[in-house]
Every structure is written in C-alpha cells, then in structure tokens.
Short mmCIF file of C-alpha atoms in Angstrom, two decimals:
data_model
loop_
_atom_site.label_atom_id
_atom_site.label_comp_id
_atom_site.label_asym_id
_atom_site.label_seq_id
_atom_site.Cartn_x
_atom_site.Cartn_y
_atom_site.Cartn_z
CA UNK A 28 0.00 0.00 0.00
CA UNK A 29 1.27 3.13 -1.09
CA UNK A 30 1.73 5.87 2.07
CA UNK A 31 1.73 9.33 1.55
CA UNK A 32 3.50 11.90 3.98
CA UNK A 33 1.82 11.76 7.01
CA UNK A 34 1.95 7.59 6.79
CA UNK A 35 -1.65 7.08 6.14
CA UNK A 36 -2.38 4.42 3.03
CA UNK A 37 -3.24 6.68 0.53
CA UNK A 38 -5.39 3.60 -1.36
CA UNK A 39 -7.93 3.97 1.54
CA UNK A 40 -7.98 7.56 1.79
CA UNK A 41 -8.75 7.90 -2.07
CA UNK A 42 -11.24 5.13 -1.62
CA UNK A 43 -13.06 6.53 1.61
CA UNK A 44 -13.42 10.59 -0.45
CA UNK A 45 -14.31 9.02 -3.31
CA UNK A 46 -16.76 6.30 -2.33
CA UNK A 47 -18.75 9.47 0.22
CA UNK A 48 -18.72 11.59 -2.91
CA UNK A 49 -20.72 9.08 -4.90
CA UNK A 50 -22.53 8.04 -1.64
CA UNK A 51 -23.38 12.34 -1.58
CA UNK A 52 -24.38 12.43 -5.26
CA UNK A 53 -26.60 9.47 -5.57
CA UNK A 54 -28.55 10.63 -2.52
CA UNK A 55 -28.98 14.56 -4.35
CA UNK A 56 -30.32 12.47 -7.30
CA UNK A 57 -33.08 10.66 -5.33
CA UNK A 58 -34.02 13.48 -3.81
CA UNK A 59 -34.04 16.23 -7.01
CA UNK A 60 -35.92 13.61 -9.13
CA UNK A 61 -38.13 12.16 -6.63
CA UNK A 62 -40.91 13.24 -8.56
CA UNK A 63 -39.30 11.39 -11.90
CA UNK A 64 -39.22 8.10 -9.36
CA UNK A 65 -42.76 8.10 -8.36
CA UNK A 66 -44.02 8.86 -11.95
CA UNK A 67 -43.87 4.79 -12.90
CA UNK A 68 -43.28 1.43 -11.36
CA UNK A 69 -40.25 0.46 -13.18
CA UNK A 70 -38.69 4.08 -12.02
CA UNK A 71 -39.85 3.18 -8.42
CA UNK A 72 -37.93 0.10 -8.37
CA UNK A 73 -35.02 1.57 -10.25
CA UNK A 74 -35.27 3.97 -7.25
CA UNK A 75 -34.76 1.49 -4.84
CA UNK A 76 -31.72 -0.27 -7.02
CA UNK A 77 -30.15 3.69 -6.56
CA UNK A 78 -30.65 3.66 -3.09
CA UNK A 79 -29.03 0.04 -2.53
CA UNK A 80 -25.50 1.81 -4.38
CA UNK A 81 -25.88 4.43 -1.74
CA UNK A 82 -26.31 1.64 1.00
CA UNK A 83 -22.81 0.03 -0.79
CA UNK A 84 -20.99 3.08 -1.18
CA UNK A 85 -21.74 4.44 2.07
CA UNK A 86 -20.29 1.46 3.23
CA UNK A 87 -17.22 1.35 1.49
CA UNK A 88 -17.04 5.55 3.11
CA UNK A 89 -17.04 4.06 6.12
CA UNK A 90 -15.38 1.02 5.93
CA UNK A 91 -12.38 2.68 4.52
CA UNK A 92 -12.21 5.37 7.14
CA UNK A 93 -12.28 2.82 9.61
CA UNK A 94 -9.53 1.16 8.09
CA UNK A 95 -7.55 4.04 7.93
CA UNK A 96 -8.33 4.81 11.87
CA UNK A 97 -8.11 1.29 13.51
CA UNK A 98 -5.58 -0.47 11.03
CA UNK A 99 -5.71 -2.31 8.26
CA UNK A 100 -6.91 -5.48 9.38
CA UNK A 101 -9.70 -4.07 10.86
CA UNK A 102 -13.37 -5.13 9.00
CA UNK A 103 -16.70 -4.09 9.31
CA UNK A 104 -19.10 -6.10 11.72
CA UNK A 105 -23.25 -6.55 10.84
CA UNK A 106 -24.46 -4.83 13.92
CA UNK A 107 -22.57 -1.11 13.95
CA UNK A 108 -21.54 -0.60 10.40
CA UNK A 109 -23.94 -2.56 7.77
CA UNK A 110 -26.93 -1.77 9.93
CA UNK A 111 -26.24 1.81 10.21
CA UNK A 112 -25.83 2.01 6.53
CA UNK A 113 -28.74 0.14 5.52
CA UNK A 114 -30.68 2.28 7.76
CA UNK A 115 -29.60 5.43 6.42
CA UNK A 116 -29.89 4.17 2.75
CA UNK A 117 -33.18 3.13 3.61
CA UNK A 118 -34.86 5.90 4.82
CA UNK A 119 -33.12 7.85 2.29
CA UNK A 120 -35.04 5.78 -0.53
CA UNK A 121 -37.94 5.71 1.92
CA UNK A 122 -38.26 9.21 1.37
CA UNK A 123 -38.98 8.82 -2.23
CA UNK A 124 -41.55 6.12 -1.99
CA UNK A 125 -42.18 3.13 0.27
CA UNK A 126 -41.59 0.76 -2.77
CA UNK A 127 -38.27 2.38 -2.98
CA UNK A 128 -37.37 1.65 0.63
CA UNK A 129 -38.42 -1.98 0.06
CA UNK A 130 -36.27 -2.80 -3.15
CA UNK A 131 -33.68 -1.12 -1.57
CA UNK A 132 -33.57 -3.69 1.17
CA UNK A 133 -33.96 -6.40 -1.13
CA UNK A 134 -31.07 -4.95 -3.66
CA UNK A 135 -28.38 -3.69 -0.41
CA UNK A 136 -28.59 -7.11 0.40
CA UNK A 137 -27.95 -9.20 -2.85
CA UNK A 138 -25.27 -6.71 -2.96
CA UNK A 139 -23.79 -7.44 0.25
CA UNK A 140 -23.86 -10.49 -0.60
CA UNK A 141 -21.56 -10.36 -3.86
CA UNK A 142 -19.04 -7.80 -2.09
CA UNK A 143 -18.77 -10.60 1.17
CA UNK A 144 -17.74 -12.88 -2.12
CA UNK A 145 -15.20 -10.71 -3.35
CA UNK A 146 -13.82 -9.30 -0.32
CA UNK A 147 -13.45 -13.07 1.01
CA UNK A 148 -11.42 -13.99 -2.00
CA UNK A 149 -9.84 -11.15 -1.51
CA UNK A 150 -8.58 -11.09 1.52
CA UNK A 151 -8.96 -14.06 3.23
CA UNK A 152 -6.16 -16.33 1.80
CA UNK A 153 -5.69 -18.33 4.40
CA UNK A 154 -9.17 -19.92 4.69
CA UNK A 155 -9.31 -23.36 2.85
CA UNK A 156 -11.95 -24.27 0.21
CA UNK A 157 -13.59 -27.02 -0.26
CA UNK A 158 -11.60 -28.17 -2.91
CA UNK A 159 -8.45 -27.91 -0.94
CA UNK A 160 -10.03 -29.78 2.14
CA UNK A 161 -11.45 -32.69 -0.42
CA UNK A 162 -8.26 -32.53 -2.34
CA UNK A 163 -6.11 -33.34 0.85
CA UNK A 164 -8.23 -36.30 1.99
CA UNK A 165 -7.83 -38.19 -1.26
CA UNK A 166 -3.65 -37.47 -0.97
CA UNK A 167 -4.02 -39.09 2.46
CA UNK A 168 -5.73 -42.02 1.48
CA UNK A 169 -3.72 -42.38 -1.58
CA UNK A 170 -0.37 -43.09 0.40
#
C-alpha cells in the first residue's frame, strides 16, 4: 500500500473521499428527481436499485475510514456498520416512496452479498476451500 506523507495508506484515503462523494451524489439524485421516481413502477424500483449503491458506497465511506483509523486489518461487523448504513440508505429511498425503501432492502442485500464474495477472496487467503479440504483427503488415502 502506497503511504503518503503523514503515513496514512493513501489507497484507503482515495477510496473513503471518493466512495462518500458518490454516496453524496446518488442521494442529491433521489431526492431532485423524486418526482421522476414516483411517476412509474419500473422508475420506483429503479429507485430502490439507486438507493441500494448508496447503502454500498456508504459502506465502502465508512469502511475505509475505519480502516484508515483502527488499522488495516480491521473489518466491518453486521451490527454497527452494515446496519447503520442500511438504515440510512433506507430511509433515504424511503423518502422517495415506500416501494423504494423496500427494493432497496432487497437490492443492499444481494449486494452485500456479492461484495462478502469478493472481499473473502480477496482477503482471506488463508481460509481453505472445499476443494483444498477434499483434495487433501484423497492425498491421504492415496499413500
């Protein structure tokens, strides 16, 4: 990881402004065309998929801050961090229309769901697949 002067990783730092700049933009758009949501269905639900990219970009703010603050090692847990920002992305959609809050549940969470995949492949090297574990009992039984 690349450090700048004051011996902060500058990866997270770039990552933590950028990611609460998106997480500020997308919440201006469902607000200034909250009208252009509630005009159909398929806008309403669209609304909701917006509001699940501010759920995964607020997280990503916050995450990265965090990592910044309490080292790099540290990771977000379900009950302080993804809670708050599922709240806050919710009732931001929420505020558009109640079908937006509810999609935005539904889409936060399938996309939790993809960046726990990535960020486990990621970062956790050390944890054995399945593969691994099925490929080392057939070596043992094979000598």
């Amino acid at each position: 990881m690349v450090k700048d002067v004051s011996g902060l990783p500058r990866g997270h730092l770039i990552s933590a402004i950028i990611s609460c700049i998106m997480s500020l933009m997308i919440y201006a758009t469902l607000r200034f065309y909250s009208e252009w949501f509630n005009s159909s269905q398929l806008n309403t639900i669209l609304g909701g998929f917006i509001g699940s990219w501010l759920f995964l970009f607020s997280l990503t703010s916050l995450s990265n801050v965090e990592m910044l603050l309490f080292g790099e090692d540290f990771s977000s847990k379900f009950i302080p961090e993804i809670l708050f920002c599922l709240i806050v992305a919710v009732v931001a959609a929420g505020v558009v229309h109640r079908v937006c809050a509810t999609t935005c549940i539904l889409f936060s969470i399938l996309g939790l769901y993809f960046i726990d995949r990535i960020s486990n492949a990621h970062y956790n090297k050390s944890a054995l697949t399945v593969e691994t574990i099925h490929s080392r009992k057939s070596n043992k039984k094979n000598k």
